[in-house]
Coordinates of C-alpha atoms and ligand atoms in Angstrom, one line a residue:
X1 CA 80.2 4.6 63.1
X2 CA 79.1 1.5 65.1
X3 CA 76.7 4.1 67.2
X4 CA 74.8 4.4 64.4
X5 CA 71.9 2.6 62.8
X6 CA 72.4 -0.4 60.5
X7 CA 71.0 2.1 57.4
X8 CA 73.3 4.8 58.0
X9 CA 76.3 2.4 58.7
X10 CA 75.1 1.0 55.1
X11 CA 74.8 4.6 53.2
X12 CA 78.0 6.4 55.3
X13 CA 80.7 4.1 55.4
X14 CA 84.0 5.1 53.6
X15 CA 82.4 7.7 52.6
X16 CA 84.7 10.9 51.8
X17 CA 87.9 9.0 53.2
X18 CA 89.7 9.9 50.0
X19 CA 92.3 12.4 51.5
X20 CA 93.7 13.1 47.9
X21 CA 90.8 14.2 46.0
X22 CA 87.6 14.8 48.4
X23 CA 86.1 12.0 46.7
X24 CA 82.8 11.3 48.0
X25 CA 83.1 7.7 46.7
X26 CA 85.9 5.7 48.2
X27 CA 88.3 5.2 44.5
X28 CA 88.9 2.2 43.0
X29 CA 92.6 0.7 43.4
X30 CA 93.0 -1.5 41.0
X31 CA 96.9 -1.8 41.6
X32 CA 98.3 -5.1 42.7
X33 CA 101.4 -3.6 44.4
X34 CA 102.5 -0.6 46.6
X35 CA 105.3 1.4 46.7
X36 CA 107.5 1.1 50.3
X37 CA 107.5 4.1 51.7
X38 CA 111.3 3.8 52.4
X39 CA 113.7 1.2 53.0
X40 CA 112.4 -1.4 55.3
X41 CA 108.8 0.9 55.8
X42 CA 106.0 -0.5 54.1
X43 CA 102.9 1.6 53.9
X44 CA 99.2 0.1 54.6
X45 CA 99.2 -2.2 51.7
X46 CA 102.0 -4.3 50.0
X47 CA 100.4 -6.8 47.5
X48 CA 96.9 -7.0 46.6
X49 CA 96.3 -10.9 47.5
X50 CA 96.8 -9.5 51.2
X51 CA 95.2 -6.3 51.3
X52 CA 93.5 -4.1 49.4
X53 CA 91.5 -0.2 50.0
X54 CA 88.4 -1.2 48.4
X55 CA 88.3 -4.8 50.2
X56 CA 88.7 -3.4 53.4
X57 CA 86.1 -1.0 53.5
X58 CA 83.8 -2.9 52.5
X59 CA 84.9 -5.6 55.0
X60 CA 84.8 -3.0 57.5
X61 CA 80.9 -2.1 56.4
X62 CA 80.4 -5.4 57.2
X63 CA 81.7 -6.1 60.4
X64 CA 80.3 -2.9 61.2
X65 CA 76.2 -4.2 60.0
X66 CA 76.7 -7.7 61.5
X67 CA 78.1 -6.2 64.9
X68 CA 81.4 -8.1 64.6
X69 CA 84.9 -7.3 65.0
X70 CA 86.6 -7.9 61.8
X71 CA 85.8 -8.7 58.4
X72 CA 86.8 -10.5 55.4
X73 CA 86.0 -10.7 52.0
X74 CA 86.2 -13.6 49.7
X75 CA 86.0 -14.1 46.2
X76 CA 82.9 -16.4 46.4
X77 CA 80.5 -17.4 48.8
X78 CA 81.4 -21.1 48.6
X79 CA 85.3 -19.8 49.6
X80 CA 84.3 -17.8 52.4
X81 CA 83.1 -21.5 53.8
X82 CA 86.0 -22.9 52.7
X83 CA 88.0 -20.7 54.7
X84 CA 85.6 -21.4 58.1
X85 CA 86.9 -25.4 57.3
X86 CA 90.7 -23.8 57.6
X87 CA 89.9 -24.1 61.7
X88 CA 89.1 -27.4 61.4
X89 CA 92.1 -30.4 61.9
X90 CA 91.3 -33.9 60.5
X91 CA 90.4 -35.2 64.2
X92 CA 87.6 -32.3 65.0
X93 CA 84.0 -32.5 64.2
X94 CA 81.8 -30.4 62.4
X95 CA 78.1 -30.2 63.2
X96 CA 75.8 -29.2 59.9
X97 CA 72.6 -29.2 59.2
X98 CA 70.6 -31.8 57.3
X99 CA 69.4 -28.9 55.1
X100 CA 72.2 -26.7 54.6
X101 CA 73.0 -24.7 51.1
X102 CA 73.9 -27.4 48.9
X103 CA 77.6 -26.3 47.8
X104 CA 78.2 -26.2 51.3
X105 CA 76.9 -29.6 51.8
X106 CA 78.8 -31.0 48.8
X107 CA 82.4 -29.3 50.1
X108 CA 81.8 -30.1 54.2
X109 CA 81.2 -34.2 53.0
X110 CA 84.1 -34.0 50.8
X111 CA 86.4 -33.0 52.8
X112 CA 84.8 -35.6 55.4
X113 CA 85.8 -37.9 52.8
X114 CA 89.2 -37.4 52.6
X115 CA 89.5 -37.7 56.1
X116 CA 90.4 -33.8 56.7
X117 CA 87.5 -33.4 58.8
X118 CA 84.4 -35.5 61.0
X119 CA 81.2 -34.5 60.3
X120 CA 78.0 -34.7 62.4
X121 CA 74.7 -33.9 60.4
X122 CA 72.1 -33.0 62.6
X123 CA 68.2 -31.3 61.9
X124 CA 69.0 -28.2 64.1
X125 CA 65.8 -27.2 64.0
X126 CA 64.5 -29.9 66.6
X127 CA 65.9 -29.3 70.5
X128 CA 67.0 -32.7 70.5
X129 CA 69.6 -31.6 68.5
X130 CA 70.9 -29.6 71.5
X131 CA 71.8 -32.4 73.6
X132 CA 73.7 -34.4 70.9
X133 CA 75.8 -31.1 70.5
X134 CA 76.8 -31.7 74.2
X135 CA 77.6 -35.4 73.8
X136 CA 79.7 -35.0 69.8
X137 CA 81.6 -32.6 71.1
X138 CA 82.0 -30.9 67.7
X139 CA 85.0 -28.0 67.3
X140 CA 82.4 -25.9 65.5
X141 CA 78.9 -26.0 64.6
X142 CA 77.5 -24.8 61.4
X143 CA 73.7 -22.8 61.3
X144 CA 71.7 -21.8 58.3
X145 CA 68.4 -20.1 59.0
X146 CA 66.0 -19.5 57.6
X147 CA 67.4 -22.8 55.8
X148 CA 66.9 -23.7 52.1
X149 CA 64.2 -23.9 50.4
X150 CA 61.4 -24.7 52.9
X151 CA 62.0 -21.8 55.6
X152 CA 62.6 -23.7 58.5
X153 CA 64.4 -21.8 61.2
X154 CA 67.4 -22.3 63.8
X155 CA 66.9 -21.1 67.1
X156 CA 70.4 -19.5 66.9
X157 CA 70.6 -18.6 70.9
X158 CA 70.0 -22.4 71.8
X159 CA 72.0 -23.4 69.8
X160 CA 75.1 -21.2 70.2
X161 CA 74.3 -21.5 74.4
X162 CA 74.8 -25.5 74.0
X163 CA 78.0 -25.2 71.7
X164 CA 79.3 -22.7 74.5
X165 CA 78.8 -25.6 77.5
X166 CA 81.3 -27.2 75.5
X167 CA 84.0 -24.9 74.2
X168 CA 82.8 -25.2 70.3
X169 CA 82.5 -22.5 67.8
X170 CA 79.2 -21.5 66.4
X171 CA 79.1 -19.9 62.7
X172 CA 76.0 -19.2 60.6
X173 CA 75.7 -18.4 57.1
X174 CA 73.4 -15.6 57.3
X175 CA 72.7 -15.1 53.4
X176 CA 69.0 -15.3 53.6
X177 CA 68.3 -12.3 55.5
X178 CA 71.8 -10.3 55.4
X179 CA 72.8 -8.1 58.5
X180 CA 69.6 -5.7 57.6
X181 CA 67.3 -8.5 58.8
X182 CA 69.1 -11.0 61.1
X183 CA 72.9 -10.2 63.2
X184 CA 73.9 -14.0 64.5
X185 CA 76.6 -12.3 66.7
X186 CA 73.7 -10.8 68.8
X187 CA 72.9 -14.1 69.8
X188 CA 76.3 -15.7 70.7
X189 CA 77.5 -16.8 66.9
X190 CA 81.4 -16.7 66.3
X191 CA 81.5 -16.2 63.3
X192 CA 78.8 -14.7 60.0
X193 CA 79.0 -15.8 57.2
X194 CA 77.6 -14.5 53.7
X195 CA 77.0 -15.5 50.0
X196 CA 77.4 -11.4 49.0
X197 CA 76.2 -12.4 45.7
X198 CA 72.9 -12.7 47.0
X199 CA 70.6 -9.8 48.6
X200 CA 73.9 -7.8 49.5
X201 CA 75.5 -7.0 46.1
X202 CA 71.4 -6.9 45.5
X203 CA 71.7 -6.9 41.4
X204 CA 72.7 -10.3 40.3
X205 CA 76.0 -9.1 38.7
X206 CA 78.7 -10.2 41.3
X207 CA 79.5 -13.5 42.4
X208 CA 81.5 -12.9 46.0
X209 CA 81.5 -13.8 49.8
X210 CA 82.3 -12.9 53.1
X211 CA 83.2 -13.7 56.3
X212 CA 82.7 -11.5 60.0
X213 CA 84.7 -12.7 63.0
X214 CA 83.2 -11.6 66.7
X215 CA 86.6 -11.1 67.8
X216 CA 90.2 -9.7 66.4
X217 CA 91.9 -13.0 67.2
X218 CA 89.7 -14.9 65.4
X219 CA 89.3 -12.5 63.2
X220 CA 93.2 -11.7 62.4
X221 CA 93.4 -16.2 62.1
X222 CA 90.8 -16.3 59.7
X223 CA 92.1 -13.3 57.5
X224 CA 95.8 -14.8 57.7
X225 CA 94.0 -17.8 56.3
X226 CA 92.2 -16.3 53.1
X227 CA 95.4 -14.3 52.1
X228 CA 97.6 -17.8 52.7
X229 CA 95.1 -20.3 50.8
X230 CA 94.4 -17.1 48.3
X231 CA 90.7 -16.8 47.9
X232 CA 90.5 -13.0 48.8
X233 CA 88.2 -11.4 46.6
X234 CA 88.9 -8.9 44.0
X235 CA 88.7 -5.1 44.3
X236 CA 86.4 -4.3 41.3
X237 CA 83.9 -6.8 42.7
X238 CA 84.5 -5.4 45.8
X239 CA 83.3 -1.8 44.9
X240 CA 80.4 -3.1 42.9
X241 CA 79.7 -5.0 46.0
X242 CA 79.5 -2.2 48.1
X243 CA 77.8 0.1 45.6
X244 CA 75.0 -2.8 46.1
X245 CA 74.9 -2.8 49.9
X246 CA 74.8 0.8 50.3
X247 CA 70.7 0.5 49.1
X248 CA 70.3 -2.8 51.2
X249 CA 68.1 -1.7 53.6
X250 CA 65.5 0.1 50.9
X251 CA 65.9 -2.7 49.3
X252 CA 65.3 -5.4 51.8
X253 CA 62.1 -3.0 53.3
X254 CA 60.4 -3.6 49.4
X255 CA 61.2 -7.4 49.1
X256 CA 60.2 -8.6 52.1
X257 CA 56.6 -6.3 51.9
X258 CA 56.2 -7.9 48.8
X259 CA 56.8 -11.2 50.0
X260 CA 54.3 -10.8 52.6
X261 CA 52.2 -9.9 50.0
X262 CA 53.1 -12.6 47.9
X263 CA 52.7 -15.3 50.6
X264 CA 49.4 -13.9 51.7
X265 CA 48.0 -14.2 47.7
X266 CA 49.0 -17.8 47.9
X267 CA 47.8 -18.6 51.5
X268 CA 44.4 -18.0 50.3
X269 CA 45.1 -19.6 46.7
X270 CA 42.7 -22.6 45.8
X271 CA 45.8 -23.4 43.3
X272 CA 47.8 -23.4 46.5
X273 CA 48.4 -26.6 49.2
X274 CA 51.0 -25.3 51.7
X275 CA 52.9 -21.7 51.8
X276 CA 56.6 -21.4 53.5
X277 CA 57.2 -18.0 54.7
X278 CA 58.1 -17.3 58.3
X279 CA 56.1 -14.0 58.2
X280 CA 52.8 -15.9 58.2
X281 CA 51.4 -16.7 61.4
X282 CA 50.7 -20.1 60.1
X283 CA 54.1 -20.4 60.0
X284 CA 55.2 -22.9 63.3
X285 CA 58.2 -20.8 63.7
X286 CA 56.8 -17.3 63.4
X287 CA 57.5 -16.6 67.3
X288 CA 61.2 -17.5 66.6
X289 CA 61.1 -15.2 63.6
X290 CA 60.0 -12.3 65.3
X291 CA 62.7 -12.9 68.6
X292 CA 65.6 -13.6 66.5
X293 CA 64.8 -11.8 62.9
X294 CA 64.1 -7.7 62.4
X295 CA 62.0 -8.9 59.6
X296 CA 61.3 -12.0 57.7
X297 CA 62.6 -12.0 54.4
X298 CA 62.0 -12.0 50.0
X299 CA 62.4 -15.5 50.5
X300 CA 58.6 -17.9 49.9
X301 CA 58.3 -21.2 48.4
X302 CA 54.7 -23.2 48.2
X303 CA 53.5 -26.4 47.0
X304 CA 51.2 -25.6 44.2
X305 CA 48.3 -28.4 43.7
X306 CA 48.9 -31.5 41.1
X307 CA 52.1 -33.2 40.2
X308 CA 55.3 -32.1 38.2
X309 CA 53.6 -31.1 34.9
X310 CA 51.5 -28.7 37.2
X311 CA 54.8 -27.3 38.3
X312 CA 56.1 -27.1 34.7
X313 CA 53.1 -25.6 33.4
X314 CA 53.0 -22.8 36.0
X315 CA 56.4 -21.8 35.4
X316 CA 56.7 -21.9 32.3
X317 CA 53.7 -19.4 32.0
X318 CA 54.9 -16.5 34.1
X319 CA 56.1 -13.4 32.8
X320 CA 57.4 -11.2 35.5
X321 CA 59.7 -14.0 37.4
X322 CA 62.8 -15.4 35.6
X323 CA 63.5 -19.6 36.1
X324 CA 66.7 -19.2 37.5
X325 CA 68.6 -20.4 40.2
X326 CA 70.0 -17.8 43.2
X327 CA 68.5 -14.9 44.9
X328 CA 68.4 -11.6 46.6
X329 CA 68.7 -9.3 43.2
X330 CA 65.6 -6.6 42.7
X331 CA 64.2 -8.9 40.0
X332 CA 62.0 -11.5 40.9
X333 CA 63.2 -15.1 40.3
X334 CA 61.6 -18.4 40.6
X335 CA 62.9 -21.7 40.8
X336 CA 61.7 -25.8 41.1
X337 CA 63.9 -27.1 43.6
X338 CA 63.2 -30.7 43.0
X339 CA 64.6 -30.7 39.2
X340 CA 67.0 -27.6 39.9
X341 CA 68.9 -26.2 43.4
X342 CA 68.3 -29.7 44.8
X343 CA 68.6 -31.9 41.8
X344 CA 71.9 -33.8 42.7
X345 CA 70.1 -35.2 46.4
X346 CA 69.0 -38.7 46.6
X347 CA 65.3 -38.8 46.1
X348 CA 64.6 -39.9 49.2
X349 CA 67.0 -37.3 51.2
X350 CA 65.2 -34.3 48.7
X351 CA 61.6 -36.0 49.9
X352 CA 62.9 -36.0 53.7
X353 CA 63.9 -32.3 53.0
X354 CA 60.6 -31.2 51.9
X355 CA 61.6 -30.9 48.3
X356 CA 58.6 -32.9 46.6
X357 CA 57.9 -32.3 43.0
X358 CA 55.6 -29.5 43.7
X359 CA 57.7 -27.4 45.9
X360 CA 58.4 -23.9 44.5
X361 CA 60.5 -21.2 45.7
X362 CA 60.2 -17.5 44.8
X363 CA 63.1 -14.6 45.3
X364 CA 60.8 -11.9 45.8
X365 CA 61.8 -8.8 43.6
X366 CA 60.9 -4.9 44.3
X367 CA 58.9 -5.1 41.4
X368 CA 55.6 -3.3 41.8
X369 CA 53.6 -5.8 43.8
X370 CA 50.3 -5.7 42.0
X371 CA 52.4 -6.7 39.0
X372 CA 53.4 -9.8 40.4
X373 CA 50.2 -10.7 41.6
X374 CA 48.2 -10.3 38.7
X375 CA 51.6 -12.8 36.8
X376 CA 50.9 -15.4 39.2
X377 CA 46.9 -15.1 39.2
X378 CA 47.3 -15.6 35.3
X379 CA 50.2 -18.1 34.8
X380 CA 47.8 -20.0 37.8
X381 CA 44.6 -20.3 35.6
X382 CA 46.5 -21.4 32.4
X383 CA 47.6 -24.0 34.5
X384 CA 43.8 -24.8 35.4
X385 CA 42.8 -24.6 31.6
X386 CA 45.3 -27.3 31.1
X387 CA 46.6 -24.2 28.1
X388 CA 50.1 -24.6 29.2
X389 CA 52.9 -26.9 27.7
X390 CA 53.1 -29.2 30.9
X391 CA 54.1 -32.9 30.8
X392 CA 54.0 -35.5 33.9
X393 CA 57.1 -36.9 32.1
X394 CA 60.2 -35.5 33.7
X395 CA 62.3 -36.0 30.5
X396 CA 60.2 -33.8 28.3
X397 CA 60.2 -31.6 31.4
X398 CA 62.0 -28.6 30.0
X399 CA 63.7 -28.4 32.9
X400 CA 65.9 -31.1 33.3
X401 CA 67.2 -33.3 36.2
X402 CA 70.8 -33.0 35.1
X403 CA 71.2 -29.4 35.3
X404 CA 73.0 -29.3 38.8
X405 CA 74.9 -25.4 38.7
X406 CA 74.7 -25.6 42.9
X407 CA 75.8 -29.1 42.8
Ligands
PLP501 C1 74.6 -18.9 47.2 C2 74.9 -19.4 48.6 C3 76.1 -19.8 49.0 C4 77.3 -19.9 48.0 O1 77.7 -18.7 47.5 P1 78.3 -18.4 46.1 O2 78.5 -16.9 46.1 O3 77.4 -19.0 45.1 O4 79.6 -19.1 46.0 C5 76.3 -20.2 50.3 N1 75.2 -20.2 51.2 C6 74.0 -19.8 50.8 C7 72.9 -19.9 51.8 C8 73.8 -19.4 49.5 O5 72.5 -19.1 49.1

């Protein structure tokens, strides 16, 4: 099965491995205990906290797509970080990014806080960062790239090749382009780790994680971890989960040629100041993209001209995107990160992150294209008739500062 392509893998995994039945479809156990076989022989499973049929294979899909050796599944994204921290004692360091997913941000400087680990923050996108990896001398090193919500990309090889002159572990949270687009491991990562509720379960209706270990030992430490600290994840989600990943690459071919498309409509926008999508050659990192990524992503954002009532205007006059937080489902979503994702930063840290009042970021859906186009051309020029309900006030902004779900 690991001979095969990344699509097949996808579509064939577990596939007719019912031995009962000839299922085609692996069945759903929903049991939380198994029978001993005898006295003193357990069978496969014992108790479903510590292993289950539909958790496994779809584990095992995913080790398989991200090229690692082992897999585990979690019942959130946010706990399959939470189990990375397990490796950590309260004297080792932990290198993140200054731009990382905001729950992981909020759980790494918590846990800094009550002294159960040291934490570095670093912009891993500049080499300088390299050498101050060699001098902290962290235990592991966290990468998110493309990071959040500006596009700005790791180089993961450079990075992992620095942590490796000094013993530490390398992990990357790899939600952004899933194992169809981008496999960490290929460039020396330890350890993958995914939000599956994003483009992998693909239809916005299962919150889970995971978590792919490059080698059995590490593999076998992290999965006696989830089953002791309890966060594996449950078996209906799982088979939803991998109902959704079965279609990832079809799905993943559509959103990012819409985003393409998508980005290119707003490079040349006059409604438009700056477009974030690695695909564009205007993008600084688009060589990196092309030597690290099979493709570039659903992901775009773009500063759109004006101030915050601009932004609140233009949202609020779409039709085909939904204002909602998250990502990666086949409907198109749209989001302001400034009063949203990235409301609970300090001002000045959301500034510093590129997260001005203008920024927008779009989850590109496989909607038909021209669709989408034509929504934003329209919800544009109500914006430019001043027809829309905007306000440069951000308390009457409908949107408001204190909603902080990823916070
Ligand atoms: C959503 C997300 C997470 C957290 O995952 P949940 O499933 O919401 O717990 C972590 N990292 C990234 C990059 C994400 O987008």
């Amino acid at each position: 099965m690991s001979q095969s392509k990344k699509s097949t893998i996808a579509v064939r995994y577990g596939i007719e491995a019912d031995k009962h039945h000839g299922a085609v479809v692996p069945p759903l156990y929903l049991s939380t205990t198994y029978s001993f076989a005898d006295f003193d022989t357990k069978r496969a499973y014992d108790y479903g906290r510590s292993g289950n049929p539909n958790r496994d294979t779809l584990a095992q899909t995913l080790a398989h797509l991200e090229g690692g050796a082992r897999g585990i599944i979690t019942a959130t994204g946010m706990s399959a970080v939470h189990l990375i921290t397990q490796l950590l004692n309260h004297d080792d360091t932990l290198v993140i990014p200054h731009d990382c997913y905001g729950g992981s941000y909020r759980l790494f400087t918590s846990l800094q806080k009550r002294g159960l680990l040291k934490l570095a923050v670093l912009d891993l996108t500049q080499p300088q960062s390299y050498k101050k990896i060699l001098t902290i001398k962290p235990k592991l090193v966290w990468i998110e790239t493309p990071s959040n919500p500006i596009l700005r990309l790791t180089d993961i090889a450079a990075v992992a090749n620095a942590a490796k002159e000094i013993g530490a572990l390398v992990a990357a949270d790899n939600t952004f382009l899933s194992p169809a687009l981008q496999n960490p491991i290929k460039f020396g990562v330890d350890i993958v780790v995914h939000s599956t509720t994003k483009y992998i379960n693909g239809h916005s209706d299962v919150v889970g994680g995971a978590v792919i270990a490059n080698t059995a030992e590490l593999g076998e430490e992290l999965a006696w971890w989830a089953n002791n600290i309890g966060i594996t994840g449950a078996p209906f989600d799982s088979y939803l989960t991998l109902r959704g990943l079965r279609t990832l690459n079809v799905r993943l071919k559509q959103h990012q040629e819409n985003a393409l498309a998508v980005a290119q409509y707003l490079e040349q926008s006059p409604y438009v100041s700056q477009v974030y999508y690695p695909g564009l050659e205007s993008h600084p990192q688009h060589a990196l993209a092309k030597q690290q990524q099979e493709g570039f992503g659903g992901m775009v954002s773009f500063d759109i001209k004006g101030g915050l009532k601009d932004s609140a205007a233009f949202l609020t006059s779409l039709k085909q995107f939904s204002l909602a937080e998250s990502l990666g489902g086949v409907e198109s979503l749209i989001c302001h990160p400034a009063t949203m994702t990235h409301a609970g930063m300090e001002p000045q840290a959301r500034l510093d992150a590129g997260v001005g009042d203008t920024l927008i970021r779009i989850s590109v859906g496989i909607e038909d294209v021209q669709d989408l186009l034509d929504d934003l051309e329209q919800a544009f020029k109500k914006v430019q008739q001043g027809n829309a309900n905007g306000s440069d006030d951000a308390k009457s902004f409908k949107l408001t500062p204190a909603h902080t779900a990823l916070w």
